[in-house]
Coordinates of C-alpha atoms in Angstrom, one line a residue:
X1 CA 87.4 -8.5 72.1
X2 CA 84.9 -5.5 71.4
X3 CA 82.3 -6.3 68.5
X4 CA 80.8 -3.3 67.2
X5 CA 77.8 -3.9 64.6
X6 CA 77.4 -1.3 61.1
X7 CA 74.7 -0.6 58.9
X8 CA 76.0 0.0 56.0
X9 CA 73.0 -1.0 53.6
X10 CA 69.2 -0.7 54.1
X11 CA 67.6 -1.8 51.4
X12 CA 64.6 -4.3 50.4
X13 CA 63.9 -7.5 49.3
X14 CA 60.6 -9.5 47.9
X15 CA 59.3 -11.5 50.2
X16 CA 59.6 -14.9 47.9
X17 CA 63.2 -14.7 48.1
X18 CA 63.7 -14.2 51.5
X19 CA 61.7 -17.1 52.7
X20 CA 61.3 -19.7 49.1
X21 CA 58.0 -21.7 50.1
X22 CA 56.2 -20.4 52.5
X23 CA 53.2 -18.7 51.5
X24 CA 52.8 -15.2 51.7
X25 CA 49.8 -15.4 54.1
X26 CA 52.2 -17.1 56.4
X27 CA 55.1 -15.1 56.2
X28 CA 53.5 -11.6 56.1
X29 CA 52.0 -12.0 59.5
X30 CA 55.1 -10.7 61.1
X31 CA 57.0 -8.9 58.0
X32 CA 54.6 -6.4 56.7
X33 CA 55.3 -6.3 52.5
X34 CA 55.0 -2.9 50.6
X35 CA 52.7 -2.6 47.9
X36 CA 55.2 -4.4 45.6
X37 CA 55.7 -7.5 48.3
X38 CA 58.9 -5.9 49.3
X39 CA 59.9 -6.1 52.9
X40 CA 63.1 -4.0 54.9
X41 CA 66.2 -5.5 55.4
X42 CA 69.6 -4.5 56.5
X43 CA 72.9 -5.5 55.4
X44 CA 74.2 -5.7 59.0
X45 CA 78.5 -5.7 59.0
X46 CA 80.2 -6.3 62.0
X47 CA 83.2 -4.8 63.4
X48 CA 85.7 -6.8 65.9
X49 CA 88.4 -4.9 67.8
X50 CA 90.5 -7.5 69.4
X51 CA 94.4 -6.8 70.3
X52 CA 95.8 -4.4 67.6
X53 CA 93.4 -5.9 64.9
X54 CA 90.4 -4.2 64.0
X55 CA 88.7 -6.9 61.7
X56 CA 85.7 -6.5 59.2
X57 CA 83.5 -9.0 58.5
X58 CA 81.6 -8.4 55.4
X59 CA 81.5 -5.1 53.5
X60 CA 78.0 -4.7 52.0
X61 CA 77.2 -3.5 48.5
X62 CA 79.2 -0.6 47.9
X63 CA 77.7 2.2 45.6
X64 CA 79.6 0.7 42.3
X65 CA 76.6 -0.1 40.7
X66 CA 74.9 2.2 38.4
X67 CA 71.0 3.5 39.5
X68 CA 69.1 1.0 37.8
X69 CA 70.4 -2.2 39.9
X70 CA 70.3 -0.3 43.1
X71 CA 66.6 1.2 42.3
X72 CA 65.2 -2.2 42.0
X73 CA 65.9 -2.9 45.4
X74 CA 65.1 0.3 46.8
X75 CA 68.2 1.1 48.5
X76 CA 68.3 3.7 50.7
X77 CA 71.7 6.2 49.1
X78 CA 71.9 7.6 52.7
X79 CA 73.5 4.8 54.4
X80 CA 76.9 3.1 53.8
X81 CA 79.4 1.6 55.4
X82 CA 81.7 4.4 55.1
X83 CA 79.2 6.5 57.1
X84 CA 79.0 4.3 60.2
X85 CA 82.6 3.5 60.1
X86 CA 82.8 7.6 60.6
X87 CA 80.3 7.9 63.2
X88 CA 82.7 5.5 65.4
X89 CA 85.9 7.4 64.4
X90 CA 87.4 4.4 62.5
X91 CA 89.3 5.4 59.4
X92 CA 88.9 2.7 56.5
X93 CA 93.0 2.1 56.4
X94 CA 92.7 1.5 60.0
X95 CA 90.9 -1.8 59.1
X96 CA 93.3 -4.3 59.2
X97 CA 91.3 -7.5 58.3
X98 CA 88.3 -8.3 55.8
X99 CA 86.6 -11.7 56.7
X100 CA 84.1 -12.3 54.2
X101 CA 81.3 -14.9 54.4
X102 CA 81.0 -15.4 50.8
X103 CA 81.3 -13.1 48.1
X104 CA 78.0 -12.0 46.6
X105 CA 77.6 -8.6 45.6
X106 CA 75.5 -7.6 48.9
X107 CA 78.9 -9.0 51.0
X108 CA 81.6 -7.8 49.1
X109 CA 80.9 -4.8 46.8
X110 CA 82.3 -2.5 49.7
X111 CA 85.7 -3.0 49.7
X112 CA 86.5 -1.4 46.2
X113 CA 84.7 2.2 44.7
X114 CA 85.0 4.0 41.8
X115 CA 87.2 7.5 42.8
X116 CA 86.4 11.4 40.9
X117 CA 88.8 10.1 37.8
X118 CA 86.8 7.0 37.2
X119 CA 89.5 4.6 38.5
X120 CA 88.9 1.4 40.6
X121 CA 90.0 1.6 43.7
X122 CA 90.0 -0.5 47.6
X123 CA 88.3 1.3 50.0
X124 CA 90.0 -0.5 52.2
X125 CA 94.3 0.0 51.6
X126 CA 95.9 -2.0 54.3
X127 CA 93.6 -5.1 54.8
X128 CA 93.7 -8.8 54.3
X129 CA 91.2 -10.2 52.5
X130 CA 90.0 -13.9 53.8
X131 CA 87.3 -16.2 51.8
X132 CA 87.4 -19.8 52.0
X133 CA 89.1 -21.4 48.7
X134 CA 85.3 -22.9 47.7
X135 CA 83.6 -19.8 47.9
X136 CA 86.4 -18.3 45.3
X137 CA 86.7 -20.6 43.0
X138 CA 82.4 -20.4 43.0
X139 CA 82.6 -17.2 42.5
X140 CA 84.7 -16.5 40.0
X141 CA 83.9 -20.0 37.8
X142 CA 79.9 -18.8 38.6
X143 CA 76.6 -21.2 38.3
X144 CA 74.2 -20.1 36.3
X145 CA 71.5 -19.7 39.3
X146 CA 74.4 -17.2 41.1
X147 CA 76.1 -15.9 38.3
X148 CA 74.3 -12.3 38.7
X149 CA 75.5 -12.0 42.5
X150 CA 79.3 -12.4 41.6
X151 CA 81.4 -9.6 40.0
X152 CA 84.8 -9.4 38.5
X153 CA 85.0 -5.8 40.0
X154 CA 84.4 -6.9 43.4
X155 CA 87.0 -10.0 42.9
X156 CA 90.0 -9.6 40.9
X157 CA 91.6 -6.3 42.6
X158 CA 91.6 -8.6 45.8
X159 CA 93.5 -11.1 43.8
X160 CA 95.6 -8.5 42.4
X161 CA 96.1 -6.8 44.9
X162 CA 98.7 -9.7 47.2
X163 CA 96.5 -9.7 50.0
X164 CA 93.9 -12.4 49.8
X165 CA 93.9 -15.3 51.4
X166 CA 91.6 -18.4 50.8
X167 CA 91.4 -21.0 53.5
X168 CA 90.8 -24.4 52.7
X169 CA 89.0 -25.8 55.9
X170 CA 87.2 -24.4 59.2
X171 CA 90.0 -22.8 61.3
X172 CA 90.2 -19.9 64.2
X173 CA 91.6 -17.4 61.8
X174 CA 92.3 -15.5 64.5
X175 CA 92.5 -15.9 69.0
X176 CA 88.8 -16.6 70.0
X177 CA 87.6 -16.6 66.5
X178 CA 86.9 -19.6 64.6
X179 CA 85.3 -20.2 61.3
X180 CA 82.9 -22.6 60.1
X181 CA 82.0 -23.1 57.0
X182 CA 78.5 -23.7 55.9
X183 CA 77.4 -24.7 51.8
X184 CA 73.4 -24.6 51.9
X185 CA 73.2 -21.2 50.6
X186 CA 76.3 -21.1 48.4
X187 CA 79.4 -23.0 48.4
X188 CA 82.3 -22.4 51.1
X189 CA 80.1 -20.1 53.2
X190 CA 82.4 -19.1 56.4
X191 CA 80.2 -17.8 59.6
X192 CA 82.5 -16.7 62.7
X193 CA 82.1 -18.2 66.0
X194 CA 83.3 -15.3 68.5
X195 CA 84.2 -16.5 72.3
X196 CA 83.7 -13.4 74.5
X197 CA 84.0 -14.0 78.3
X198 CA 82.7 -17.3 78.4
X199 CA 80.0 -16.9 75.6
X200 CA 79.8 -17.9 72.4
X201 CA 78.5 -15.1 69.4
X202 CA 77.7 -16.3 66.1
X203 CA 77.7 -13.6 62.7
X204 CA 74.7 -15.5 60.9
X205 CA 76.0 -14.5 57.6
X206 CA 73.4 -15.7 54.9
X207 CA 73.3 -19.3 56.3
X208 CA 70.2 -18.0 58.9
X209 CA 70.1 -14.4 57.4
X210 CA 67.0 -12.9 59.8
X211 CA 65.1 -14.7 62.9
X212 CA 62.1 -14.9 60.6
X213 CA 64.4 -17.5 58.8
X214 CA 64.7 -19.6 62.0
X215 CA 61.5 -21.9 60.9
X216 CA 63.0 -24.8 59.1
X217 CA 61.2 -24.4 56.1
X218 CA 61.7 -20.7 56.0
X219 CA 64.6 -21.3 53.6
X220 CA 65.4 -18.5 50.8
X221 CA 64.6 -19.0 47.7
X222 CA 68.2 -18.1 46.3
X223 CA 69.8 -20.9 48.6
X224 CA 71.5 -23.3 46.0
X225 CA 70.8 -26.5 48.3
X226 CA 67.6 -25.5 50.4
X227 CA 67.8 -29.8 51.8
X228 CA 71.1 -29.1 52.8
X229 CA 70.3 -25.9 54.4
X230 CA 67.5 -27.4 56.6
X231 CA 70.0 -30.2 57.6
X232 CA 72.8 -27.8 58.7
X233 CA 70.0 -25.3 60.2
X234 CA 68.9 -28.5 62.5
X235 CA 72.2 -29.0 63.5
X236 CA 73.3 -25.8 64.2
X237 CA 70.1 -24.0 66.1
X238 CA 69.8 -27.3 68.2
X239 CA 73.7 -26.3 69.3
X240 CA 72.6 -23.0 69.5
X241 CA 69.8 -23.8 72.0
X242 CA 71.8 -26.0 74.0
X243 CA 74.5 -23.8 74.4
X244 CA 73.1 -20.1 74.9
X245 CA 74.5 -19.0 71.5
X246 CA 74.0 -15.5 70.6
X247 CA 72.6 -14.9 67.3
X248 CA 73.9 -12.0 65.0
X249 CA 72.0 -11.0 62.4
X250 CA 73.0 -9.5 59.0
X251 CA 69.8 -9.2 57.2
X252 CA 67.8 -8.6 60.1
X253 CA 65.7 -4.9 60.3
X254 CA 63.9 -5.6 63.1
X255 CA 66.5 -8.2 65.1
X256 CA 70.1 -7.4 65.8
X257 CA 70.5 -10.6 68.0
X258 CA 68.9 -13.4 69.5
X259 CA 69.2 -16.4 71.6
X260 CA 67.4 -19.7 70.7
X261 CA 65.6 -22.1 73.1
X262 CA 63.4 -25.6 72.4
X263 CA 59.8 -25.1 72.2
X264 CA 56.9 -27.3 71.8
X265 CA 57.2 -27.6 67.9
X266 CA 60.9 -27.0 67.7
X267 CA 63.6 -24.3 67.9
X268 CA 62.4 -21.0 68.4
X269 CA 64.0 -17.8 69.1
X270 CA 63.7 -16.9 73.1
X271 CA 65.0 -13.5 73.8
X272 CA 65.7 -10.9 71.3
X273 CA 67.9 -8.0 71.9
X274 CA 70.7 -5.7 70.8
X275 CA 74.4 -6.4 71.1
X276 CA 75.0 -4.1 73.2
X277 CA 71.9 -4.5 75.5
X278 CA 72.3 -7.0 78.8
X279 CA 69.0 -8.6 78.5
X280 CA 69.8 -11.4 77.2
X281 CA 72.4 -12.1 80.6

């Protein structure tokens, strides 16, 4: 198994959001806000080659969306997915599988476009789709506090389309990967646990979405159960530590990976790395 990590978004986000709470004077000691208290962030995909599969997990925003909604969070128009797929030779009906955490816009408004007639269209032809069943029925019955972050143009051609599937529990989807599913940040939240060669990688999704999220009250704002969050943050990072997990970030601009160890005060991060990097060994 080969995973292979894509930028497809780089973009911004206030630094309220990403971290609820905590005070700005905290915060902003190592994430330097702009002028407008916007800090960088990536929307980090990953790519998984294993046997004749090459799976996706998550698909970023996509460039659906008309000027205004990407303006406001300064999106940079130069990066996309479609890009970094090219720069590794992979055509997008050579993906084969779309796991996706959970289907906010910033996840899932990849895999369909609009082509030069002004039709809808997947970017992606020949792929399964896979959400969990909570997630879906979430998303397309919305909240009111999540209701802007779901779109009917993102959902219903994968419905339409034959090709999703929801799962109902935490399963390994496929040899060596096995999903959990996580419901602090929104409902039916599915992060991969990847076993490589004895080690154990983890796509953090938006259940710990940068290692400046690791702090237990560092807890986004737009998480729907922050409590619940903390508890399944405690849980996880203290498995994490005990265990040598390797952290994969998907919001992360300065952090591709990490591995977490117990400090004086708690969990903190120990080394931090990228994926393709043996430091961490």
């Amino acid at each position: 198994m080969e995973l292979i990590p894509l930028i497809s978004d780089l973009w911004k986000m206030d630094g309220g959001v990403a971290f609820g709470v905590v005070p700005k004077s905290i915060w902003n000691r190592n994430n330097m806000a702009d002028e407008n208290n916007m800090m960088p962030i990536v929307t980090r995909c990953l790519l998984v080659r294993s046997n004749e599969r090459l799976i996706l997990i998550d698909a970023g925003m996509g460039n659906k969306r008309d000027e205004k909604y990407y303006k406001v969070r300064f999106r940079d128009p130069s990066v996309s997915l479609l890009k970094a797929l090219d720069e590794i030779k992979v055509k997008p009906e050579e993906i084969t599988d779309i796991l996706l955490t959970h289907l906010h816009d910033d996840h899932v408004g990849g895999v369909t476009q609009i082509n030069e007639k002004g039709d809808l269209i997947h970017v992606f032809p020949n792929a399964t789709y896979y959400c969990s069943f909570q997630q879906w029925e979430w998303a397309i019955h919305p909240n009111k506090r999540e209701s802007a972050a779901y779109f009917k143009d993102n959902l219903l051609p994968m419905l339409e389309s034959g090709r999703l599937q929801l799962l109902n529990e935490e399963t390994e989807l496929f040899p060596g990967i096995t999903l959990r599913i996580y419901n602090g940040h929104t409902m039916g939240q599915l992060i991969p646990f990847m076993q490589i060669e004895g080690k154990t990688y983890v796509f953090m999704g938006d259940f710990i979405p940068t290692a400046f999220n690791i702090p237990m009250p560092f807890v986004p704002s737009v998480d729907i159960q922050p409590l619940l969050t903390m508890d399944e943050k405690a849980a996880f990072m203290n498995e994490a530590a005990d265990n040598k997990y390797i952290l994969i970030f998907e919001h992360d601009y300065y952090n591709e990976c990490c591995t977490l160890m117990h400090g004086e005060k708690g969990i903190v991060m120990d080394k931090s790395f990228r994926l393709n990097s043996q430091n961490y060994e």
